[in-house]
């Protein structure tokens, strides 16, 4: 049975007033396009300043910053794998990006967290493969944790939302 603390919504992650939103960043933490660009635009230039001080983040790990002008208090920057056809440990690294983000949230007493679909934009990870990894990793993490109260998957667009819901419903019977 899937955890009741998991929600699947369609929308723009930069609008969510949760404790932390997760950014699909790059290893340099220098900002970029996609959800990263959107988060930096709304947060303002102080976010990049803090990211520059951190100095980078390896693939599969996560780093915490303030949210500045975002409605979310914190941003957890994680780096998903670049899709290389599925032969370069991408599944493991994607699960690690989710797990590292959740672990960092717990360390910082974060109760609500929202994830975009990490790696499924510029990094080219097929969403139909990424979504079940994301859902299972979060479900398994929540099974061992009671600090987190809400984990929201934010789907960008209707097609992504439909796909996530399909895998979410399938998790009920696995
Ligand atoms: N809210 C929620 N999801 C979004 C939003 C939004 N505002 N905007 C895009 N998405 P991507 P990646 C979805 O490319 O593949 C950046 O340049 C989008 O539809 O943002 O991990 C970084 O700097 C897709 O499903 O991240 C890195 O260099 C998902 O977010 C690189 O891209 C992720 O797409 C990271 O690539």
Coordinates of N, CA, C and O and ligand atoms in Angstrom, one line a residue:
X1 N 0.9 -1.2 0.0 CA 0.0 0.0 0.0 C 0.9 1.3 0.0 O 1.8 1.4 0.8
X2 N 0.6 2.2 -0.9 CA 1.4 3.4 -0.9 C 1.1 4.4 0.2 O 0.0 4.4 0.7
X3 N 2.1 5.1 0.6 CA 2.0 6.0 1.8 C 1.0 7.2 1.5 O 1.1 7.8 0.5
X4 N 0.1 7.4 2.5 CA -0.9 8.5 2.3 C -0.2 9.9 2.3 O -0.9 10.9 2.0
X5 N 1.0 10.0 2.7 CA 1.7 11.3 2.8 C 2.2 11.7 1.4 O 2.7 12.8 1.2
X6 N 2.1 10.9 0.4 CA 2.5 11.2 -1.0 C 1.3 11.8 -1.8 O 0.2 11.3 -1.7
X7 N 1.6 12.9 -2.4 CA 0.6 13.6 -3.3 C 1.2 13.8 -4.7 O 2.4 14.0 -4.8
X8 N 0.3 13.7 -5.7 CA 0.8 13.9 -7.1 C -0.1 15.1 -7.6 O -1.3 14.9 -7.7
X9 N 0.6 16.1 -8.0 CA -0.2 17.3 -8.5 C 0.4 17.8 -9.8 O 1.5 17.4 -10.1
X10 N -0.4 18.5 -10.5 CA 0.1 19.2 -11.7 C 0.3 20.6 -11.4 O -0.5 21.3 -10.7
X11 N 1.5 21.2 -11.8 CA 1.7 22.6 -11.6 C 3.1 23.1 -11.7 O 4.0 22.4 -12.2
X12 N 3.3 24.3 -11.2 CA 4.7 24.9 -11.2 C 5.2 24.9 -9.8 O 4.7 25.5 -8.9
X13 N 6.3 24.2 -9.6 CA 6.9 24.0 -8.3 C 7.3 25.3 -7.6 O 7.3 25.4 -6.3
X14 N 7.6 26.3 -8.3 CA 8.0 27.6 -7.7 C 6.9 28.3 -7.0 O 7.1 29.3 -6.3
X15 N 5.6 27.8 -7.2 CA 4.5 28.5 -6.5 C 4.1 27.8 -5.2 O 3.2 28.3 -4.5
X16 N 4.8 26.8 -4.8 CA 4.4 26.0 -3.6 C 4.9 26.5 -2.3 O 6.2 26.6 -2.2
X17 N 4.1 26.7 -1.4 CA 4.5 27.2 0.0 C 4.7 26.0 0.9 O 3.9 25.7 1.8
X18 N 5.7 25.2 0.6 CA 6.1 24.1 1.4 C 7.4 24.4 2.1 O 8.0 25.4 1.8
X19 N 7.8 23.5 3.0 CA 9.1 23.8 3.7 C 10.2 23.8 2.7 O 11.1 24.7 2.8
X20 N 10.3 22.9 1.8 CA 11.4 22.8 0.8 C 10.9 22.4 -0.6 O 10.0 21.4 -0.7
X21 N 11.4 23.0 -1.6 CA 11.2 22.5 -3.0 C 12.6 21.9 -3.4 O 13.6 22.5 -3.0
X22 N 12.5 20.9 -4.2 CA 13.7 20.3 -4.7 C 14.0 20.9 -6.1 O 13.1 21.0 -6.9
X23 N 15.3 21.2 -6.3 CA 15.7 21.7 -7.6 C 16.5 20.6 -8.4 O 17.3 20.0 -7.8
X24 N 16.1 20.5 -9.7 CA 16.9 19.6 -10.5 C 18.1 20.4 -11.1 O 18.0 21.0 -12.2
X25 N 19.2 20.4 -10.3 CA 20.3 21.2 -10.6 C 21.4 20.5 -11.5 O 21.2 19.4 -11.8
X26 N 22.5 21.2 -11.7 CA 23.6 20.6 -12.3 C 24.8 20.6 -11.3 O 24.7 21.3 -10.3
X27 N 25.8 19.8 -11.6 CA 26.9 19.6 -10.6 C 27.6 20.9 -10.2 O 28.2 21.0 -9.2
X28 N 27.5 21.9 -11.1 CA 28.2 23.2 -10.7 C 27.3 24.1 -9.8 O 27.8 25.1 -9.3
X29 N 26.0 23.8 -9.7 CA 25.1 24.6 -9.0 C 25.1 26.1 -9.5 O 25.0 27.0 -8.7
X30 N 25.2 26.2 -10.8 CA 25.3 27.5 -11.4 C 24.0 28.0 -12.0 O 23.9 29.1 -12.7
X31 N 22.9 27.3 -11.7 CA 21.6 27.7 -12.4 C 21.6 27.2 -13.8 O 22.6 26.5 -14.2
X32 N 20.5 27.3 -14.5 CA 20.4 26.8 -15.9 C 19.0 27.0 -16.4 O 18.4 28.0 -16.1
X33 N 18.6 26.1 -17.2 CA 17.2 26.2 -17.8 C 16.2 25.4 -17.0 O 16.5 25.1 -15.8
X34 N 15.1 25.1 -17.6 CA 14.1 24.2 -17.0 C 13.7 24.7 -15.6 O 13.5 25.9 -15.3
X35 N 13.5 23.7 -14.7 CA 13.0 24.0 -13.4 C 14.0 24.8 -12.6 O 13.7 25.7 -11.8
X36 N 15.3 24.5 -12.9 CA 16.4 25.3 -12.2 C 16.3 26.8 -12.5 O 16.4 27.6 -11.6
X37 N 16.1 27.1 -13.8 CA 16.0 28.5 -14.2 C 14.8 29.1 -13.6 O 14.9 30.3 -13.1
X38 N 13.7 28.4 -13.5 CA 12.5 29.0 -13.0 C 12.7 29.2 -11.5 O 12.2 30.3 -11.0
X39 N 13.3 28.3 -10.8 CA 13.5 28.5 -9.3 C 14.4 29.7 -9.1 O 14.1 30.6 -8.2
X40 N 15.5 29.8 -9.8 CA 16.4 31.0 -9.6 C 15.7 32.3 -10.0 O 16.0 33.3 -9.3
X41 N 14.9 32.3 -11.0 CA 14.2 33.5 -11.4 C 13.3 34.0 -10.2 O 13.3 35.2 -9.9
X42 N 12.6 33.1 -9.6 CA 11.6 33.5 -8.6 C 12.4 33.8 -7.3 O 12.1 34.8 -6.6
X43 N 13.4 33.0 -7.0 CA 14.1 33.2 -5.7 C 14.9 34.5 -5.7 O 15.1 35.1 -4.6
X44 N 15.5 34.9 -6.8 CA 16.3 36.1 -6.9 C 17.8 35.8 -6.8 O 18.2 34.6 -6.6
X45 N 18.6 36.8 -7.0 CA 20.1 36.6 -7.2 C 20.8 36.1 -5.9 O 21.9 35.5 -6.0
X46 N 20.2 36.2 -4.8 CA 20.8 35.7 -3.6 C 21.0 34.2 -3.6 O 21.9 33.6 -3.0
X47 N 20.1 33.6 -4.3 CA 20.1 32.1 -4.4 C 21.4 31.7 -5.1 O 22.1 30.8 -4.6
X48 N 21.7 32.3 -6.2 CA 23.0 32.0 -6.9 C 24.2 32.3 -6.1 O 25.1 31.5 -6.1
X49 N 24.1 33.4 -5.3 CA 25.3 33.7 -4.5 C 25.5 32.6 -3.4 O 26.7 32.2 -3.2
X50 N 24.4 32.1 -2.9 CA 24.6 31.0 -1.9 C 25.1 29.7 -2.6 O 26.0 29.0 -2.0
X51 N 24.6 29.4 -3.7 CA 25.0 28.2 -4.5 C 26.5 28.3 -4.8 O 27.2 27.3 -4.7
X52 N 27.0 29.5 -5.2 CA 28.4 29.7 -5.6 C 29.3 29.4 -4.4 O 30.3 28.8 -4.5
X53 N 28.8 29.8 -3.2 CA 29.6 29.5 -2.0 C 29.7 28.0 -1.7 O 30.7 27.5 -1.2
X54 N 28.6 27.3 -2.0 CA 28.6 25.8 -1.8 C 29.6 25.2 -2.7 O 30.3 24.3 -2.3
X55 N 29.7 25.6 -3.9 CA 30.8 25.2 -4.8 C 30.5 23.9 -5.6 O 31.5 23.3 -6.0
X56 N 29.3 23.5 -5.6 CA 29.0 22.3 -6.5 C 28.4 21.2 -5.7 O 28.3 21.2 -4.5
X57 N 27.9 20.2 -6.4 CA 27.2 19.0 -5.8 C 27.3 17.8 -6.8 O 26.9 17.9 -7.9
X58 N 28.0 16.7 -6.4 CA 28.1 15.6 -7.3 C 26.7 15.0 -7.6 O 25.8 15.1 -6.8
X59 N 26.7 14.3 -8.7 CA 25.5 13.6 -9.1 C 25.0 12.6 -8.0 O 25.9 11.9 -7.5
X60 N 23.7 12.6 -7.7 CA 23.2 11.7 -6.7 C 23.2 12.3 -5.3 O 22.6 11.7 -4.4
X61 N 23.8 13.4 -5.1 CA 23.8 14.1 -3.8 C 22.9 15.3 -3.8 O 22.3 15.6 -4.8
X62 N 22.8 16.0 -2.6 CA 21.9 17.1 -2.5 C 22.5 18.1 -1.5 O 23.3 17.8 -0.6
X63 N 22.2 19.4 -1.7 CA 22.6 20.5 -0.9 C 21.5 21.4 -0.6 O 20.6 21.7 -1.4
X64 N 21.5 22.0 0.6 CA 20.4 22.9 1.1 C 20.7 24.4 1.0 O 21.8 24.8 1.3
X65 N 19.8 25.2 0.5 CA 19.9 26.7 0.6 C 18.6 27.2 1.1 O 17.6 26.5 1.1
X66 N 18.6 28.5 1.4 CA 17.4 29.2 1.7 C 16.6 29.4 0.4 O 17.1 29.2 -0.7
X67 N 15.3 29.7 0.6 CA 14.4 29.9 -0.6 C 14.3 31.4 -1.1 O 13.7 31.6 -2.1
X68 N 14.8 32.3 -0.3 CA 14.8 33.7 -0.6 C 13.4 34.2 -1.0 O 12.4 34.0 -0.2
X69 N 13.1 34.6 -2.2 CA 11.8 35.2 -2.6 C 10.8 34.1 -3.0 O 9.7 34.4 -3.3
X70 N 11.2 32.8 -2.9 CA 10.2 31.7 -3.2 C 9.2 31.6 -2.0 O 9.6 31.9 -0.9
X71 N 8.0 31.1 -2.2 CA 7.2 30.8 -1.1 C 7.7 29.7 -0.2 O 7.3 29.6 0.9
X72 N 8.5 28.8 -0.8 CA 9.1 27.7 0.0 C 10.3 28.3 0.8 O 11.0 29.1 0.4
X73 N 10.4 27.8 2.0 CA 11.5 28.3 2.9 C 12.9 27.9 2.5 O 13.8 28.7 2.6
X74 N 13.0 26.7 2.0 CA 14.3 26.1 1.5 C 14.2 25.6 0.1 O 13.2 25.2 -0.3
X75 N 15.4 25.5 -0.5 CA 15.6 24.8 -1.7 C 16.6 23.7 -1.5 O 17.7 23.9 -0.9
X76 N 16.2 22.5 -1.9 CA 17.2 21.4 -1.8 C 17.6 21.1 -3.3 O 16.8 20.8 -4.1
X77 N 18.9 21.4 -3.5 CA 19.4 21.2 -4.9 C 20.0 19.8 -5.0 O 20.8 19.4 -4.2
X78 N 19.4 19.1 -6.0 CA 20.0 17.7 -6.2 C 20.4 17.6 -7.7 O 19.9 18.3 -8.5
X79 N 21.3 16.7 -7.9 CA 21.7 16.5 -9.3 C 21.4 15.1 -9.8 O 21.9 14.1 -9.2
X80 N 20.5 15.0 -10.7 CA 20.2 13.7 -11.3 C 21.2 13.3 -12.4 O 22.0 14.1 -12.8
X81 N 21.1 12.1 -12.8 CA 22.0 11.6 -13.8 C 21.6 12.1 -15.2 O 20.4 12.3 -15.5
X82 N 22.6 12.3 -16.1 CA 22.3 12.5 -17.5 C 22.1 11.2 -18.2 O 22.9 10.2 -18.0
X83 N 21.0 11.1 -18.8 CA 20.6 9.8 -19.5 C 21.6 9.4 -20.5 O 22.0 10.2 -21.4
X84 N 22.1 8.1 -20.4 CA 23.1 7.7 -21.4 C 22.7 6.3 -21.9 O 23.5 5.4 -22.2
X85 N 21.4 6.2 -22.1 CA 20.8 4.9 -22.6 C 20.5 3.8 -21.6 O 20.1 2.7 -22.0
X86 N 20.8 4.1 -20.3 CA 20.5 3.2 -19.3 C 21.6 2.2 -18.9 O 21.5 1.3 -18.1
X87 N 22.8 2.5 -19.5 CA 24.0 1.7 -19.2 C 25.0 2.3 -18.3 O 26.1 1.7 -18.1
X88 N 24.7 3.4 -17.7 CA 25.7 4.1 -16.9 C 25.2 4.3 -15.5 O 25.4 5.4 -14.9
X89 N 24.5 3.3 -15.0 CA 24.0 3.4 -13.6 C 23.0 4.5 -13.3 O 22.8 5.0 -12.2
X90 N 22.3 4.9 -14.4 CA 21.4 6.1 -14.2 C 20.2 5.8 -13.2 O 19.9 6.7 -12.4
X91 N 19.7 4.6 -13.2 CA 18.6 4.3 -12.3 C 19.0 4.4 -10.8 O 18.3 5.0 -10.0
X92 N 20.2 3.9 -10.5 CA 20.8 4.0 -9.2 C 21.0 5.4 -8.8 O 20.7 5.9 -7.6
X93 N 21.6 6.2 -9.7 CA 21.9 7.6 -9.4 C 20.6 8.4 -9.2 O 20.6 9.3 -8.4
X94 N 19.6 8.1 -10.0 CA 18.3 8.8 -9.8 C 17.7 8.5 -8.5 O 17.3 9.5 -7.8
X95 N 17.7 7.3 -8.1 CA 17.2 6.9 -6.8 C 18.0 7.6 -5.7 O 17.4 8.1 -4.7
X96 N 19.3 7.7 -5.9 CA 20.2 8.3 -4.9 C 19.9 9.8 -4.8 O 19.9 10.4 -3.7
X97 N 19.5 10.5 -5.9 CA 19.2 11.9 -5.8 C 17.9 12.1 -5.0 O 17.9 13.0 -4.1
X98 N 16.9 11.2 -5.1 CA 15.7 11.4 -4.3 C 16.0 11.1 -2.8 O 15.6 11.8 -1.9
X99 N 16.8 10.0 -2.6 CA 17.1 9.6 -1.2 C 17.9 10.7 -0.5 O 17.6 11.0 0.7
X100 N 18.9 11.2 -1.2 CA 19.8 12.2 -0.6 C 18.9 13.5 -0.2 O 19.1 14.1 0.8
X101 N 18.0 13.8 -1.1 CA 17.1 15.0 -0.9 C 16.3 14.8 0.4 O 16.1 15.6 1.2
X102 N 15.7 13.6 0.5 CA 14.9 13.3 1.6 C 15.7 13.2 2.9 O 15.2 13.7 3.9
X103 N 16.9 12.7 2.9 CA 17.7 12.6 4.0 C 18.1 14.0 4.5 O 18.1 14.3 5.7
X104 N 18.4 14.9 3.6 CA 18.8 16.2 3.9 C 17.6 17.0 4.5 O 17.7 17.8 5.5
X105 N 16.4 16.7 4.0 CA 15.2 17.3 4.5 C 15.0 16.9 6.0 O 14.7 17.7 6.9
X106 N 15.2 15.6 6.3 CA 15.0 15.1 7.6 C 16.0 15.7 8.6 O 15.6 16.2 9.7
X107 N 17.2 15.8 8.1 CA 18.3 16.4 8.9 C 18.0 17.9 9.3 O 18.4 18.4 10.3
X108 N 17.2 18.6 8.5 CA 16.9 20.0 8.7 C 15.4 20.2 9.2 O 14.9 21.3 9.1
X109 N 14.9 19.1 9.7 CA 13.5 19.2 10.3 C 12.5 19.7 9.3 O 11.6 20.5 9.7
X110 N 12.6 19.4 8.1 CA 11.6 19.7 7.1 C 10.5 18.7 7.1 O 10.7 17.5 7.1
X111 N 9.3 19.3 7.1 CA 8.1 18.4 7.1 C 7.4 18.2 5.8 O 6.7 17.2 5.6
X112 N 7.5 19.2 4.9 CA 6.8 19.1 3.6 C 7.8 19.4 2.5 O 8.6 20.4 2.6
X113 N 7.8 18.6 1.5 CA 8.8 18.7 0.4 C 8.2 18.4 -0.9 O 7.3 17.6 -1.0
X114 N 8.6 19.2 -1.9 CA 8.0 19.0 -3.3 C 9.1 18.7 -4.3 O 10.2 19.4 -4.3
X115 N 8.9 17.7 -5.1 CA 9.9 17.2 -6.1 C 9.4 17.5 -7.5 O 8.3 17.2 -7.8
X116 N 10.3 18.0 -8.4 CA 10.0 18.0 -9.8 C 10.4 16.6 -10.3 O 10.9 15.8 -9.5
X117 N 10.2 16.3 -11.6 CA 10.6 15.1 -12.1 C 12.1 15.2 -12.6 O 12.4 15.5 -13.7
X118 N 12.9 14.8 -11.6 CA 14.4 15.0 -11.8 C 14.9 14.2 -13.0 O 14.5 13.1 -13.2
X119 N 15.8 14.9 -13.8 CA 16.5 14.3 -14.9 C 15.6 14.1 -16.2 O 16.1 13.7 -17.2
X120 N 14.3 14.4 -16.1 CA 13.5 14.0 -17.2 C 13.3 15.2 -18.3 O 12.5 15.0 -19.2
X121 N 14.0 16.3 -18.1 CA 14.0 17.4 -19.0 C 15.3 17.4 -19.9 O 15.5 16.5 -20.7
X122 N 16.1 18.4 -19.6 CA 17.4 18.5 -20.4 C 18.2 17.2 -20.3 O 19.0 16.9 -21.2
X123 N 18.2 16.5 -19.1 CA 19.0 15.4 -18.9 C 18.5 14.1 -19.6 O 19.2 13.1 -19.6
X124 N 17.3 14.2 -20.2 CA 16.9 13.1 -21.1 C 16.4 11.8 -20.5 O 16.3 10.8 -21.3
X125 N 16.3 11.7 -19.2 CA 15.9 10.4 -18.6 C 14.4 10.2 -19.0 O 13.6 11.0 -18.7
X126 N 14.1 9.0 -19.6 CA 12.7 8.8 -20.0 C 11.7 8.9 -18.8 O 12.0 8.2 -17.8
X127 N 10.7 9.6 -18.8 CA 9.8 9.8 -17.7 C 9.1 8.5 -17.3 O 8.9 8.3 -16.1
X128 N 8.8 7.7 -18.2 CA 8.1 6.4 -17.9 C 9.0 5.5 -17.1 O 8.6 4.5 -16.5
X129 N 10.3 5.7 -17.2 CA 11.3 4.9 -16.4 C 11.6 5.6 -15.1 O 11.8 5.0 -14.0
X130 N 11.6 7.0 -15.1 CA 12.0 7.8 -14.0 C 10.9 7.8 -12.9 O 11.2 7.7 -11.7
X131 N 9.6 7.9 -13.4 CA 8.5 8.1 -12.4 C 8.4 6.9 -11.4 O 8.3 7.1 -10.2
X132 N 8.4 5.6 -11.9 CA 8.3 4.6 -10.9 C 9.5 4.5 -9.9 O 9.4 4.2 -8.8
X133 N 10.7 4.9 -10.4 CA 11.9 4.9 -9.5 C 11.7 6.0 -8.4 O 11.9 5.8 -7.3
X134 N 11.2 7.2 -8.9 CA 10.9 8.3 -7.9 C 9.9 7.8 -6.9 O 10.1 8.0 -5.7
X135 N 8.8 7.3 -7.3 CA 7.7 6.9 -6.4 C 8.2 5.8 -5.5 O 7.9 5.9 -4.3
X136 N 8.8 4.8 -6.0 CA 9.2 3.7 -5.1 C 10.3 4.1 -4.1 O 10.3 3.8 -2.9
X137 N 11.2 5.0 -4.5 CA 12.3 5.5 -3.6 C 11.7 6.3 -2.5 O 12.0 6.1 -1.3
X138 N 10.7 7.1 -2.8 CA 10.1 8.0 -1.8 C 9.2 7.1 -0.9 O 9.3 7.2 0.4
X139 N 8.5 6.2 -1.4 CA 7.6 5.3 -0.6 C 8.5 4.5 0.4 O 8.2 4.4 1.6
X140 N 9.6 3.9 -0.1 CA 10.5 3.1 0.7 C 11.1 4.0 1.8 O 11.3 3.6 3.0
X141 N 11.5 5.2 1.5 CA 12.1 6.1 2.5 C 11.1 6.4 3.6 O 11.4 6.4 4.8
X142 N 9.8 6.8 3.2 CA 8.8 7.1 4.1 C 8.5 6.0 5.1 O 8.1 6.2 6.2
X143 N 8.7 4.8 4.6 CA 8.4 3.6 5.5 C 9.3 3.6 6.7 O 9.0 2.9 7.7
X144 N 10.4 4.3 6.6 CA 11.4 4.3 7.7 C 11.5 5.6 8.4 O 12.4 5.8 9.2
X145 N 10.6 6.5 8.1 CA 10.7 7.9 8.6 C 9.3 8.4 9.0 O 8.3 8.2 8.3
X146 N 9.3 9.2 10.1 CA 8.0 9.8 10.5 C 8.1 11.3 10.6 O 7.1 12.0 11.0
X147 N 9.2 11.9 10.3 CA 9.4 13.4 10.3 C 8.6 14.0 9.1 O 7.9 15.0 9.3
X148 N 8.8 13.4 8.0 CA 8.2 14.0 6.8 C 6.7 13.7 6.8 O 6.2 12.6 7.0
X149 N 5.9 14.8 6.6 CA 4.4 14.7 6.6 C 3.8 14.7 5.2 O 2.7 14.2 5.0
X150 N 4.5 15.4 4.3 CA 3.9 15.6 3.0 C 5.1 15.5 2.0 O 6.1 16.3 2.1
X151 N 4.9 14.7 1.0 CA 5.9 14.6 -0.2 C 5.1 14.8 -1.4 O 4.2 14.0 -1.7
X152 N 5.3 15.9 -2.1 CA 4.5 16.2 -3.3 C 5.3 16.0 -4.6 O 6.4 16.6 -4.7
X153 N 4.8 15.3 -5.5 CA 5.4 15.2 -6.8 C 4.7 16.2 -7.7 O 3.5 16.1 -7.9
X154 N 5.5 17.2 -8.2 CA 4.9 18.2 -9.0 C 5.1 17.9 -10.5 O 6.3 17.9 -11.0
X155 N 4.0 17.6 -11.2 CA 4.1 17.2 -12.6 C 3.9 18.5 -13.4 O 3.0 19.2 -13.2
X156 N 4.8 18.7 -14.4 CA 4.8 19.9 -15.2 C 4.0 19.5 -16.5 O 4.6 19.0 -17.4
X157 N 2.7 19.8 -16.5 CA 1.9 19.5 -17.7 C 1.0 18.3 -17.5 O 1.3 17.4 -16.6
X158 N 0.0 18.2 -18.3 CA -1.0 17.1 -18.1 C -0.5 15.8 -18.4 O -0.8 14.8 -17.7
X159 N 0.4 15.7 -19.4 CA 0.9 14.3 -19.8 C 1.7 13.7 -18.7 O 1.6 12.5 -18.3
X160 N 2.6 14.6 -18.0 CA 3.4 14.1 -16.9 C 2.5 13.7 -15.8 O 2.7 12.7 -15.1
X161 N 1.5 14.5 -15.5 CA 0.5 14.2 -14.4 C -0.2 12.8 -14.6 O -0.2 12.0 -13.7
X162 N -0.6 12.6 -15.8 CA -1.3 11.4 -16.1 C -0.4 10.2 -15.9 O -0.7 9.1 -15.4
X163 N 0.8 10.4 -16.4 CA 1.8 9.3 -16.3 C 2.2 9.0 -14.8 O 2.2 7.8 -14.4
X164 N 2.4 10.0 -14.0 CA 2.7 9.8 -12.6 C 1.5 9.1 -11.9 O 1.7 8.2 -11.1
X165 N 0.3 9.6 -12.2 CA -0.9 9.0 -11.5 C -1.0 7.5 -11.9 O -1.4 6.7 -11.0
X166 N -0.7 7.1 -13.1 CA -0.7 5.7 -13.5 C 0.2 4.9 -12.7 O -0.2 3.9 -12.1
X167 N 1.5 5.4 -12.5 CA 2.4 4.6 -11.7 C 2.1 4.6 -10.2 O 2.3 3.7 -9.5
X168 N 1.5 5.7 -9.8 CA 1.1 5.9 -8.4 C 0.0 4.8 -8.1 O 0.1 4.1 -7.1
X169 N -0.9 4.7 -9.0 CA -2.0 3.8 -8.7 C -1.5 2.3 -8.8 O -2.0 1.5 -8.1
X170 N -0.5 2.1 -9.7 CA 0.0 0.8 -9.8 C 0.8 0.4 -8.5 O 0.8 -0.8 -8.1
X171 N 1.3 1.4 -7.8 CA 2.1 1.1 -6.6 C 1.1 0.6 -5.5 O 1.6 -0.1 -4.6
X172 N -0.1 0.9 -5.6 CA -1.1 0.4 -4.6 C -1.2 -1.1 -4.5 O -1.5 -1.7 -3.5
X173 N -0.8 -1.7 -5.7 CA -1.0 -3.2 -5.7 C 0.4 -3.9 -5.8 O 0.4 -5.1 -6.0
X174 N 1.5 -3.1 -5.6 CA 2.8 -3.8 -5.6 C 3.4 -3.8 -4.3 O 3.0 -3.0 -3.4
Ligands
LIG1 N1 7.8 23.2 -12.1 C1 7.8 21.8 -12.0 N2 8.4 21.1 -13.0 C2 9.1 21.7 -14.0 C3 9.1 23.2 -14.1 C4 8.4 23.9 -13.0 N3 8.4 25.2 -13.0 N4 9.8 23.5 -15.2 C5 10.2 22.4 -15.8 N5 9.8 21.3 -15.1 P1 14.8 20.0 -16.2 P2 16.9 17.9 -15.7 C6 10.0 19.9 -15.3 O1 15.3 20.1 -17.6 O2 16.4 17.1 -16.8 C7 18.9 22.6 -16.1 O3 19.4 23.5 -17.0 C8 10.3 19.5 -16.7 O4 9.1 19.3 -17.5 O5 14.5 21.2 -15.5 O6 17.2 17.3 -14.3 C9 19.9 22.3 -14.9 O7 20.7 23.5 -14.6 C10 11.0 18.1 -16.5 O8 10.0 17.0 -16.4 O9 15.9 19.2 -15.3 C11 20.7 21.2 -15.4 O10 21.8 21.6 -16.2 C12 11.6 18.2 -15.1 O11 11.1 19.5 -14.6 C13 19.7 20.4 -16.2 O12 18.7 21.3 -16.6 C14 13.1 18.3 -15.1 O13 13.6 19.0 -16.3 C15 19.0 19.3 -15.4 O14 18.2 18.6 -16.2

